[in-house]
Amino acid sequence: MRTLSPEPGEVDLVERYAYPPGVTWMRANMVASLDGAAQRDERSGGLGNAADRHLFLLLRGLADVVVIGAGTVRAEGYGPVRPSEGWDGVREGRPPVPPLAIVSRSLDLDFDAPVFTEAQVPTIVLATATADPVRLKAAREHADVIIAGRDSLDFPAAVRELATRGHRRLLCEGGPTVLGQVVAAGLLDELCLTLSPMMLGGNPTRILNGPPVDVPPDMALAHALQDKEFLFLRYTRNR
Ligand SMILES: NC(=O)c1ccc[n+]([C@@H]2O[C@H](COP(=O)([O-])OP(=O)(O)OC[C@H]3O[C@@H](n4cnc5c(N)ncnc54)[C@H](OP(=O)(O)O)[C@@H]3O)[C@@H](O)[C@H]2O)c1
């Protein structure tokens, strides 16, 4: 055993979290308590600290698109991505912010909310072909809609379409239902996991919520960072 991997010392986060060049890469960023809870009081914000928030924002800055489930958008009142401190240089040659790509079957979304009306880059909705036509029309009026799959989102097709549009550095911010399917579809290349020094009990979900994953990905520890009692683990997939 060793203390922290690879070795203790100050880190350049932009360098540490740089996406591999020239490939489509799906990173997920999640936080969990010591006993595996992905929620505290039905939100994830109560699990983090300032360093977690800083990393959360930096990872957005490094991404081309932020994939997010409609459940999290509703639970956390998601707004659009806004430029953030610490982004100096990271978005050179790219739009000022990555758009959100919201996964939704019901399209039960508030299209008059800032997440659509104040987005600097139009919010994307990842929808299904059998979505309610009236809601689909509303979605098309307020967002950039990608249809992938009939009754259920075809995640690989959605990722291919995002990549075709130049969104190859993907960041999935969950929630657990969406992340479970991203992993099940074999799409996850990297997990950034903040381990929060809390023990909460109760019945919150874990960071993956869904049926057992048929072929669990083989993950390797890329690094482990520490800020006070928090650990920031980065695992990448062995292919
Ligand atoms: N710990 C963390 O890092 C973390 C991160 C994010 C969120 N969270 C927490 O997790 C909770 C929300 O997570 P969640 O798992 O309930 O929701 P979620 O994964 O954010 O979103 C689920 C929603 O995504 C859509 N969806 C999922 N699979 C789909 C498919 N195959 N086809 C089409 N649409 C699909 C559906 O939207 P419609 O209902 O619109 O059809 C579904 O209700 C919140 O409490 C949030 O705070 C924690």
XYZ file of N, CA and C and ligand atoms in Angstrom:
765
model
N 0.843 -1.205 0.000
C 0.000 0.000 0.000
C 0.869 1.243 0.000
N 0.318 2.343 -0.498
C 1.050 3.598 -0.485
C 0.097 4.712 -0.038
N 0.628 5.880 0.232
C -0.218 6.956 0.745
C -1.211 7.440 -0.308
N -0.749 8.301 -1.214
C -1.645 8.779 -2.258
C -0.990 8.531 -3.599
N -1.799 8.230 -4.601
C -1.268 7.865 -5.906
C -1.370 9.059 -6.863
N -0.398 9.375 -7.724
C 0.896 8.704 -7.761
C 1.860 9.186 -6.681
N 1.915 10.486 -6.344
C 2.757 10.916 -5.231
C 2.200 12.222 -4.671
N 2.458 12.519 -3.378
C 1.932 13.742 -2.785
C 2.559 14.992 -3.429
N 1.855 16.106 -3.395
C 2.391 17.361 -3.946
C 1.274 18.162 -4.588
N 1.586 19.433 -4.938
C 0.590 20.294 -5.592
C 0.319 19.782 -7.006
N -0.884 20.003 -7.495
C -1.191 19.525 -8.844
C -1.746 20.636 -9.717
N -1.478 20.516 -11.012
C -2.082 21.383 -12.016
C -3.338 20.651 -12.505
N -4.505 21.129 -12.060
C -5.744 20.396 -12.357
C -6.060 20.369 -13.852
N -5.754 21.482 -14.544
C -6.053 21.525 -15.989
C -5.270 20.432 -16.708
N -4.018 20.282 -16.300
C -3.175 19.255 -16.915
C -3.664 17.851 -16.521
N -3.959 17.692 -15.242
C -4.379 16.382 -14.726
C -5.664 15.873 -15.369
N -6.572 16.809 -15.661
C -7.887 16.397 -16.156
C -8.036 16.642 -17.659
N -6.922 16.875 -18.354
C -7.011 17.081 -19.805
C -7.604 15.829 -20.456
N -8.506 16.033 -21.403
C -9.055 14.895 -22.151
C -7.970 14.333 -23.061
N -7.986 13.038 -23.315
C -7.048 12.508 -24.305
C -7.374 13.110 -25.675
N -6.363 13.481 -26.450
C -6.631 14.156 -27.720
C -7.173 13.216 -28.800
N -8.047 13.791 -29.659
C -8.429 13.105 -30.895
C -9.385 11.928 -30.766
N -10.001 11.760 -29.608
C -10.951 10.644 -29.476
C -12.253 11.147 -28.859
N -13.314 10.366 -29.047
C -14.548 10.660 -28.327
C -14.409 10.018 -26.955
N -14.646 10.809 -25.907
C -14.320 10.358 -24.550
C -15.436 10.793 -23.606
N -16.020 9.806 -22.929
C -17.094 10.095 -21.972
C -16.561 10.014 -20.546
N -16.529 11.176 -19.928
C -16.118 11.267 -18.521
C -17.384 11.478 -17.689
N -17.439 10.859 -16.529
C -18.523 11.178 -15.592
C -17.907 11.797 -14.358
N -18.601 12.758 -13.794
C -18.146 13.381 -12.549
C -19.261 13.250 -11.523
N -18.956 12.527 -10.433
C -19.965 12.253 -9.419
C -19.363 12.417 -8.033
N -20.246 12.560 -7.054
C -19.798 12.638 -5.659
C -20.593 11.618 -4.855
N -19.917 10.989 -3.898
C -20.601 10.015 -3.038
C -20.069 10.130 -1.619
N -20.914 9.775 -0.666
C -20.481 9.752 0.733
C -19.689 8.476 1.000
N -19.088 8.382 2.178
C -18.317 7.177 2.514
C -19.187 5.928 2.482
N -20.475 6.077 2.798
C -21.347 4.900 2.749
C -22.098 4.810 1.418
N -21.588 5.486 0.401
C -22.067 5.245 -0.966
C -23.269 6.054 -1.405
N -23.692 7.030 -0.598
C -24.867 7.817 -0.988
C -24.519 8.817 -2.085
N -25.367 8.866 -3.106
C -25.179 9.853 -4.171
C -26.054 11.074 -3.950
N -26.815 11.066 -2.857
C -27.693 12.209 -2.570
C -27.669 12.500 -1.083
N -27.801 13.767 -0.771
C -28.043 14.171 0.610
C -29.225 15.138 0.550
N -30.270 14.839 1.287
C -31.512 15.626 1.198
C -31.949 15.768 -0.262
N -31.835 14.657 -0.993
C -32.321 14.560 -2.377
C -31.569 15.423 -3.374
N -30.393 15.878 -2.980
C -29.552 16.621 -3.921
C -28.116 16.152 -3.746
N -27.261 16.508 -4.703
C -25.865 16.093 -4.570
C -25.015 17.205 -3.951
N -25.499 18.467 -4.030
C -24.701 19.608 -3.580
C -24.259 19.495 -2.123
N -25.101 18.926 -1.266
C -24.798 18.816 0.157
C -23.675 17.849 0.466
N -23.180 17.149 -0.546
C -22.109 16.173 -0.317
C -20.718 16.766 -0.528
N -20.639 17.869 -1.252
C -19.326 18.364 -1.689
C -18.716 19.386 -0.748
N -17.559 19.925 -1.162
C -16.930 21.055 -0.473
C -16.463 22.050 -1.542
N -15.723 23.057 -1.131
C -15.321 24.092 -2.095
C -14.424 23.511 -3.193
N -13.538 22.600 -2.820
C -12.641 22.014 -3.829
C -13.439 21.180 -4.831
N -14.458 20.491 -4.341
C -15.319 19.698 -5.225
C -16.046 20.617 -6.202
N -16.522 21.745 -5.686
C -17.218 22.725 -6.538
C -16.262 23.269 -7.606
N -15.038 23.557 -7.179
C -14.048 24.083 -8.113
C -13.793 23.060 -9.226
N -13.621 21.806 -8.836
C -13.359 20.774 -9.838
C -14.576 20.571 -10.742
N -15.758 20.575 -10.148
C -17.009 20.448 -10.911
C -17.046 21.491 -12.032
N -16.716 22.746 -11.675
C -16.757 23.824 -12.671
C -15.628 23.683 -13.686
N -14.444 23.300 -13.225
C -13.321 23.139 -14.152
C -13.623 22.038 -15.174
N -14.201 20.931 -14.705
C -14.490 19.832 -15.636
C -15.497 20.276 -16.695
N -16.405 21.151 -16.313
C -17.318 21.720 -17.306
C -16.533 22.517 -18.346
N -15.591 23.302 -17.864
C -14.798 24.140 -18.767
C -14.003 23.306 -19.768
N -13.598 22.130 -19.350
C -12.789 21.278 -20.230
C -13.642 20.509 -21.250
N -14.945 20.464 -21.007
C -15.820 19.610 -21.829
C -16.391 20.359 -23.037
N -16.794 19.570 -24.052
C -17.504 20.137 -25.205
C -19.009 20.143 -24.968
N -19.482 19.225 -24.126
C -20.918 19.118 -23.851
C -21.088 18.454 -22.488
N -22.152 18.842 -21.785
C -22.434 18.268 -20.457
C -23.746 17.487 -20.552
N -23.647 16.176 -20.443
C -24.829 15.312 -20.534
C -25.435 15.167 -19.138
N -26.750 15.372 -19.050
C -27.395 15.390 -17.731
C -28.818 14.842 -17.850
N -29.233 14.081 -16.857
C -30.589 13.542 -16.867
C -31.605 14.590 -16.460
N -32.817 14.463 -17.028
C -33.881 15.413 -16.694
C -34.229 15.349 -15.209
N -34.028 14.189 -14.584
C -34.319 14.062 -13.149
C -33.461 15.012 -12.339
N -32.199 15.110 -12.688
C -31.289 16.017 -11.967
C -31.622 17.468 -12.296
N -31.944 17.730 -13.551
C -32.316 19.106 -13.934
C -33.493 19.569 -13.077
N -34.470 18.673 -12.890
C -35.652 19.049 -12.096
C -35.310 19.113 -10.604
N -34.564 18.117 -10.102
C -34.279 18.056 -8.652
C -33.400 19.210 -8.201
N -32.469 19.595 -9.069
C -31.488 20.599 -8.640
C -31.745 21.960 -9.277
N -32.818 22.087 -10.034
C -33.127 23.363 -10.683
C -31.956 23.836 -11.536
N -31.439 22.946 -12.363
C -30.257 23.266 -13.174
C -30.444 24.533 -14.009
N -29.451 25.389 -13.985
C -29.400 26.512 -14.911
C -28.421 26.165 -16.023
N -28.234 27.090 -16.971
C -27.269 26.817 -18.043
C -25.838 26.899 -17.506
N -24.904 26.337 -18.244
C -23.492 26.463 -17.858
C -23.065 27.905 -18.088
N -22.345 28.441 -17.125
C -21.812 29.808 -17.269
C -20.298 29.773 -17.156
N -19.613 30.720 -17.817
C -18.155 30.751 -17.711
C -17.743 30.885 -16.250
N -16.607 30.333 -15.932
C -16.241 30.234 -14.526
C -14.783 30.596 -14.300
N -14.487 30.983 -13.061
C -13.091 31.236 -12.662
C -12.268 29.983 -12.912
N -11.036 30.168 -13.328
C -10.184 29.002 -13.522
C -10.285 28.430 -14.936
N -11.094 29.076 -15.800
C -11.238 28.583 -17.170
C -10.238 29.252 -18.118
N -9.374 30.109 -17.602
C -8.477 30.861 -18.482
C -7.786 29.934 -19.468
N -8.030 30.187 -20.734
C -7.334 29.418 -21.767
C -7.967 28.084 -22.096
N -8.777 27.522 -21.192
C -9.244 26.159 -21.459
C -10.278 26.089 -22.574
N -10.901 27.224 -22.908
C -11.917 27.169 -23.965
C -11.446 27.847 -25.248
N -10.167 28.019 -25.358
C -9.627 28.659 -26.564
C -10.066 27.896 -27.819
N -10.604 28.639 -28.800
C -11.030 28.002 -30.045
C -12.349 27.265 -29.927
N -13.030 27.445 -28.815
C -14.318 26.759 -28.632
C -15.372 27.768 -28.203
N -16.661 27.407 -28.243
C -17.689 28.319 -27.723
C -17.401 28.646 -26.257
N -17.974 29.766 -25.741
C -17.633 30.212 -24.378
C -17.984 29.203 -23.293
N -19.006 28.405 -23.544
C -19.410 27.381 -22.560
C -19.811 26.125 -23.331
N -19.755 24.967 -22.651
C -20.323 23.773 -23.284
C -21.837 23.791 -23.093
N -22.614 23.345 -24.095
C -24.054 23.263 -23.854
C -24.380 22.094 -22.940
N -25.520 22.188 -22.269
C -26.070 21.022 -21.577
C -26.775 20.172 -22.621
N -26.736 18.860 -22.462
C -27.537 17.942 -23.279
C -28.402 17.156 -22.300
N -29.689 17.495 -22.279
C -30.603 16.928 -21.272
C -31.289 15.680 -21.814
N -31.136 14.573 -21.096
C -31.771 13.305 -21.483
C -33.193 13.294 -20.933
N -34.174 13.133 -21.822
C -35.559 13.091 -21.336
C -36.442 12.287 -22.270
N -37.262 11.445 -21.664
C -38.272 10.701 -22.433
C -39.588 11.483 -22.409
N -39.957 11.988 -21.238
C -41.259 12.656 -21.067
C -41.268 14.070 -21.646
N -40.110 14.673 -21.756
C -39.964 16.097 -22.113
C -40.746 16.984 -21.141
N -40.875 16.503 -19.917
C -41.520 17.291 -18.861
C -40.484 18.279 -18.321
N -40.221 19.278 -19.135
C -39.183 20.268 -18.827
C -39.805 21.654 -18.944
N -39.308 22.582 -18.132
C -39.822 23.945 -18.192
C -39.023 24.713 -19.247
N -39.606 24.832 -20.434
C -38.862 25.453 -21.535
C -38.745 26.973 -21.391
N -39.439 27.538 -20.401
C -39.286 28.975 -20.134
C -38.264 29.243 -19.035
N -37.628 28.196 -18.530
C -36.648 28.354 -17.452
C -35.304 28.808 -18.030
N -34.476 29.451 -17.174
C -33.173 29.952 -17.642
C -32.308 28.900 -18.319
N -32.474 27.623 -17.926
C -31.650 26.584 -18.546
C -31.841 26.573 -20.064
N -32.999 27.058 -20.536
C -33.216 27.189 -21.979
C -33.089 28.644 -22.434
N -33.681 29.559 -21.663
C -33.778 30.932 -22.167
C -32.481 31.720 -21.992
N -31.628 31.319 -21.039
C -30.410 32.104 -20.781
C -29.138 31.373 -21.184
N -29.293 30.289 -21.917
C -28.107 29.512 -22.301
C -27.294 30.275 -23.352
N -25.993 30.397 -23.117
C -25.132 31.098 -24.088
C -24.957 30.274 -25.357
N -25.000 28.975 -25.202
C -24.978 28.049 -26.338
C -26.250 27.219 -26.180
N -27.077 27.122 -27.247
C -28.386 26.478 -27.059
C -28.301 25.115 -26.369
N -29.188 24.945 -25.402
C -29.281 23.664 -24.697
C -29.781 22.603 -25.680
N -29.204 21.419 -25.544
C -29.588 20.288 -26.392
C -30.549 19.425 -25.580
N -31.562 18.872 -26.247
C -32.416 17.877 -25.600
C -32.232 16.570 -26.344
N -31.873 15.524 -25.598
C -31.711 14.186 -26.174
C -33.033 13.460 -25.954
N -33.809 13.324 -27.035
C -35.182 12.851 -26.926
C -35.381 11.560 -27.723
N -36.575 11.002 -27.546
C -36.901 9.753 -28.244
C -37.978 10.014 -29.295
N -38.054 9.094 -30.270
C -38.962 9.293 -31.404
C -40.428 9.282 -30.977
N -40.752 8.563 -29.893
C -42.159 8.474 -29.485
C -42.546 9.536 -28.447
N -41.709 10.534 -28.292
C -42.026 11.615 -27.329
C -43.321 12.304 -27.737
N -44.004 12.846 -26.759
C -45.249 13.574 -27.005
C -45.015 14.677 -28.053
N -45.780 14.665 -29.153
C -45.514 15.613 -30.254
C -45.622 17.081 -29.838
N -46.555 17.375 -28.928
C -46.719 18.783 -28.507
C -45.470 19.234 -27.739
N -45.014 18.356 -26.847
C -43.807 18.707 -26.073
C -42.573 18.727 -26.964
N -42.563 17.839 -27.944
C -41.421 17.818 -28.863
C -41.358 19.136 -29.652
N -42.512 19.624 -30.029
C -42.568 20.899 -30.762
C -42.044 22.026 -29.862
N -42.486 22.022 -28.609
C -42.014 23.049 -27.659
C -40.502 22.927 -27.463
N -40.033 21.689 -27.368
C -38.589 21.481 -27.188
C -37.830 22.055 -28.382
N -38.366 21.812 -29.584
C -37.675 22.291 -30.801
C -37.655 23.809 -30.870
N -38.656 24.441 -30.263
C -38.698 25.916 -30.281
C -37.684 26.530 -29.301
N -37.285 25.745 -28.300
C -36.428 26.304 -27.244
C -35.064 25.666 -27.144
N -34.855 24.597 -27.899
C -33.607 23.847 -27.740
C -33.229 23.200 -29.064
N -32.040 22.653 -29.053
C -31.534 21.903 -30.188
C -31.858 20.437 -29.874
N -32.783 19.837 -30.631
C -33.265 18.495 -30.280
C -32.554 17.426 -31.105
N -32.069 16.407 -30.414
C -31.506 15.236 -31.090
C -32.408 14.056 -30.735
N -32.909 13.380 -31.757
C -33.721 12.176 -31.525
C -32.814 10.962 -31.684
N -32.818 10.109 -30.683
C -32.035 8.873 -30.761
C -32.814 7.788 -30.033
N -33.260 6.797 -30.758
C -34.030 5.715 -30.140
C -35.514 5.985 -30.236
N -36.298 4.895 -30.049
C -37.745 5.005 -30.213
C -38.422 5.353 -28.882
N -38.494 4.356 -27.989
C -39.164 4.587 -26.698
C -38.168 4.963 -25.605
N -36.929 4.580 -25.819
C -35.892 4.796 -24.813
C -34.684 5.380 -25.535
N -33.995 6.285 -24.879
C -32.856 6.912 -25.563
C -31.815 5.859 -25.929
N -31.406 5.903 -27.183
C -30.308 5.051 -27.640
C -29.021 5.828 -27.325
N -28.420 5.506 -26.186
C -27.279 6.305 -25.724
C -26.108 6.274 -26.711
N -25.733 5.085 -27.252
C -24.623 5.107 -28.217
C -24.929 6.001 -29.432
N -26.174 5.945 -29.925
C -26.521 6.781 -31.084
C -26.471 8.258 -30.705
N -26.917 8.585 -29.502
C -26.889 9.986 -29.058
C -25.449 10.482 -28.967
N -24.572 9.640 -28.437
C -23.161 10.044 -28.312
C -22.537 10.200 -29.695
N -22.876 9.297 -30.607
C -22.336 9.427 -31.983
C -22.787 10.747 -32.595
N -24.056 11.102 -32.396
C -24.578 12.338 -32.979
C -23.907 13.561 -32.348
N -23.708 13.505 -31.041
C -23.008 14.626 -30.379
C -21.586 14.750 -30.930
N -20.927 13.617 -31.112
C -19.550 13.636 -31.630
C -19.522 14.185 -33.051
N -20.520 13.830 -33.849
C -20.602 14.347 -35.219
C -20.684 15.871 -35.217
N -21.328 16.404 -34.185
C -21.446 17.871 -34.075
C -20.221 18.502 -33.418
N -19.208 17.709 -33.220
C -17.957 18.245 -32.669
C -17.849 18.142 -31.162
N -18.846 17.520 -30.522
C -18.825 17.370 -29.059
C -18.193 16.029 -28.712
N -16.894 15.976 -28.745
C -16.209 14.693 -28.523
C -15.699 14.547 -27.101
N -15.568 15.662 -26.405
C -15.161 15.611 -24.996
C -16.435 15.730 -24.164
N -16.979 14.569 -23.810
C -18.270 14.566 -23.123
C -18.076 14.478 -21.616
N -18.928 15.204 -20.910
C -18.931 15.138 -19.442
C -20.342 14.767 -19.014
N -20.485 13.631 -18.330
C -21.796 13.237 -17.803
C -21.842 13.591 -16.323
N -22.805 14.407 -15.961
C -22.963 14.793 -14.545
C -24.072 13.982 -13.875
N -24.425 12.865 -14.474
C -25.447 11.998 -13.905
C -26.810 12.338 -14.456
N -27.880 12.122 -13.650
C -27.802 11.490 -12.345
C -27.608 9.985 -12.455
N -27.821 9.323 -11.337
C -27.570 7.894 -11.254
C -28.334 7.048 -12.278
N -29.537 7.456 -12.646
C -30.300 6.666 -13.635
C -29.623 6.757 -14.995
N -29.235 7.952 -15.378
C -28.558 8.141 -16.665
C -27.181 7.481 -16.640
N -26.443 7.668 -15.563
C -25.095 7.096 -15.521
C -25.152 5.564 -15.576
N -26.153 4.977 -14.931
C -26.300 3.521 -14.986
C -26.406 3.033 -16.426
N -27.126 3.789 -17.243
C -27.310 3.380 -18.640
C -26.070 3.675 -19.485
N -25.390 4.746 -19.164
C -24.146 5.072 -19.880
C -23.132 3.941 -19.649
N -23.046 3.484 -18.408
C -22.103 2.397 -18.094
C -22.576 1.101 -18.748
N -23.874 0.809 -18.625
C -24.406 -0.434 -19.202
C -24.176 -0.487 -20.710
N -24.215 0.679 -21.356
C -24.017 0.726 -22.815
C -22.538 0.671 -23.185
N -21.672 0.568 -22.195
C -20.229 0.470 -22.482
C -19.628 1.782 -22.939
N -20.269 2.899 -22.558
C -19.829 4.203 -23.073
C -18.896 4.956 -22.132
N -18.780 4.502 -20.894
C -18.006 5.298 -19.938
C -16.508 5.032 -20.077
N -15.762 6.101 -20.307
C -14.299 5.987 -20.411
C -13.617 6.371 -19.116
N -14.279 7.195 -18.312
C -13.598 7.742 -17.131
C -14.618 8.111 -16.064
N -14.275 7.798 -14.828
C -15.107 8.246 -13.708
C -14.274 9.121 -12.787
N -14.736 10.346 -12.573
C -14.143 11.219 -11.563
C -15.083 11.155 -10.364
N -14.596 10.619 -9.278
C -15.443 10.405 -8.108
C -14.900 11.178 -6.920
N -15.716 12.071 -6.407
C -15.358 12.742 -5.156
C -15.900 11.902 -4.010
N -14.998 11.530 -3.110
C -15.407 10.759 -1.937
C -15.525 11.729 -0.774
N -16.750 11.858 -0.280
C -17.081 12.872 0.719
C -17.108 12.228 2.112
N -16.488 12.865 3.105
C -16.326 12.205 4.406
C -17.611 12.219 5.241
N -18.670 11.678 4.667
C -19.958 11.667 5.385
C -20.496 10.246 5.416
N -21.250 9.950 6.453
C -21.946 8.669 6.527
C -23.397 8.975 6.811
N -24.251 8.662 5.878
C -25.601 9.216 5.898
C -26.712 8.209 6.153
N -26.481 6.948 5.863
C -27.546 5.961 6.024
C -28.750 6.294 5.164
N -29.925 5.817 5.586
C -31.133 6.070 4.810
C -31.132 5.290 3.515
N -31.919 5.766 2.567
C -32.055 5.035 1.312
C -31.756 5.865 0.072
N -30.687 6.638 0.091
C -30.371 7.369 -1.146
C -29.855 6.382 -2.187
N -29.845 6.789 -3.437
C -29.289 5.895 -4.462
C -27.765 5.988 -4.424
N -27.138 5.008 -5.068
C -25.688 5.067 -5.293
C -25.457 5.879 -6.572
N -24.228 5.987 -7.014
C -23.982 6.824 -8.194
C -24.482 6.161 -9.479
N -24.738 4.854 -9.430
C -25.408 4.174 -10.541
C -26.728 3.640 -10.014
N -27.805 3.913 -10.706
C -29.104 3.411 -10.297
C -29.742 2.717 -11.492
N -29.793 1.405 -11.426
C -30.369 0.655 -12.531
C -30.083 -0.813 -12.343
N -30.426 -1.624 -13.340
C -30.176 -3.056 -13.228
C -28.687 -3.355 -13.208
N -28.312 -4.586 -12.803
C -26.887 -4.925 -12.804
C -26.272 -4.704 -14.186
N -25.041 -4.234 -14.189
C -24.330 -3.993 -15.460
C -23.818 -5.341 -15.965
N -24.224 -5.723 -17.179
C -23.856 -7.042 -17.732
C -22.349 -7.241 -17.788
N -21.676 -6.244 -18.372
C -20.217 -6.353 -18.502
C -19.600 -5.171 -17.762
N -19.309 -5.344 -16.467
C -18.759 -4.201 -15.716
C -17.428 -3.746 -16.314
N -17.265 -2.451 -16.499
C -15.996 -1.979 -17.075
C -14.831 -2.229 -16.117
N -13.683 -2.428 -16.710
C -12.465 -2.687 -15.947
C -11.778 -1.330 -15.751
N -11.835 -0.782 -14.528
C -11.356 0.575 -14.285
C -9.981 0.577 -13.606
N -9.131 1.494 -14.040
C -7.788 1.618 -13.454
C -7.663 2.992 -12.793
N -7.005 3.043 -11.649
C -6.839 4.321 -10.953
C -5.820 5.190 -11.699
N -6.275 6.346 -12.184
C -5.368 7.269 -12.884
C -4.725 8.234 -11.889
N -5.495 8.698 -10.924
C -4.890 9.466 -9.836
C -5.846 9.583 -8.654
N -5.282 9.957 -7.522
C -6.069 10.219 -6.311
C -5.552 11.524 -5.726
N -6.423 12.511 -5.619
C -6.036 13.805 -5.051
C -6.762 13.984 -3.721
N -6.209 14.858 -2.910
C -6.805 15.056 -1.593
C -6.981 16.545 -1.312
N -8.113 16.919 -0.749
C -8.286 18.255 -0.187
C -8.982 18.066 1.155
N -8.283 18.365 2.206
C -8.787 18.133 3.573
C -9.241 16.673 3.684
N -10.492 16.453 4.076
C -10.940 15.060 4.279
C -11.536 14.452 3.014
N -11.498 15.195 1.912
C -12.104 14.723 0.666
C -11.059 14.078 -0.242
N -11.471 13.041 -0.938
C -10.609 12.432 -1.958
C -11.240 12.647 -3.326
N -10.380 12.852 -4.310
C -10.825 13.079 -5.678
C -10.163 11.987 -6.527
N -10.957 10.998 -6.874
C -10.422 9.812 -7.536
C -10.737 9.885 -9.026
N -9.766 9.543 -9.824
C -9.990 9.530 -11.267
C -9.647 8.128 -11.776
N -10.659 7.471 -12.282
C -10.483 6.123 -12.823
C -10.723 6.160 -14.330
N -9.861 5.502 -15.076
C -10.091 5.395 -16.518
C -10.277 3.926 -16.875
N -10.903 3.712 -17.995
C -11.266 2.350 -18.378
C -10.134 1.694 -19.150
N -9.814 0.476 -18.751
C -8.877 -0.333 -19.542
C -9.640 -0.920 -20.713
N -9.171 -0.709 -21.917
C -9.888 -1.255 -23.087
C -9.153 -2.457 -23.645
N -23.953 12.323 -6.398
C -23.878 12.869 -7.575
O -22.787 13.104 -8.078
C -25.143 13.218 -8.319
C -25.053 13.682 -9.629
C -26.225 14.013 -10.292
C -27.446 13.890 -9.635
N -27.495 13.450 -8.371
C -28.788 13.310 -7.679
O -29.515 12.282 -8.311
C -30.905 12.590 -8.283
C -31.450 12.572 -9.683
O -31.023 11.411 -10.349
P -32.032 10.425 -11.071
O -31.296 9.149 -11.242
O -33.334 10.429 -10.359
O -32.290 11.155 -12.435
P -31.376 11.454 -13.707
O -30.513 10.281 -14.029
O -30.755 12.773 -13.582
O -32.504 11.607 -14.809
C -33.448 10.571 -15.024
C -34.318 11.014 -16.160
O -33.609 10.953 -17.384
C -34.474 10.568 -18.430
N -34.058 9.247 -18.890
C -33.346 8.326 -18.205
N -33.165 7.234 -18.968
C -33.762 7.487 -20.149
C -33.918 6.737 -21.337
N -33.410 5.511 -21.477
N -34.601 7.287 -22.360
C -35.097 8.539 -22.254
N -34.991 9.300 -21.146
C -34.343 8.770 -20.109
C -35.876 10.505 -17.819
O -36.374 11.815 -17.937
P -37.943 12.124 -18.030
O -38.490 11.775 -16.691
O -38.000 13.578 -18.350
O -38.482 11.254 -19.108
C -35.552 10.160 -16.384
O -36.583 10.473 -15.489
C -31.033 13.938 -7.639
O -31.304 13.753 -6.267
C -29.654 14.529 -7.812
O -29.370 15.485 -6.824
C -26.376 13.095 -7.698
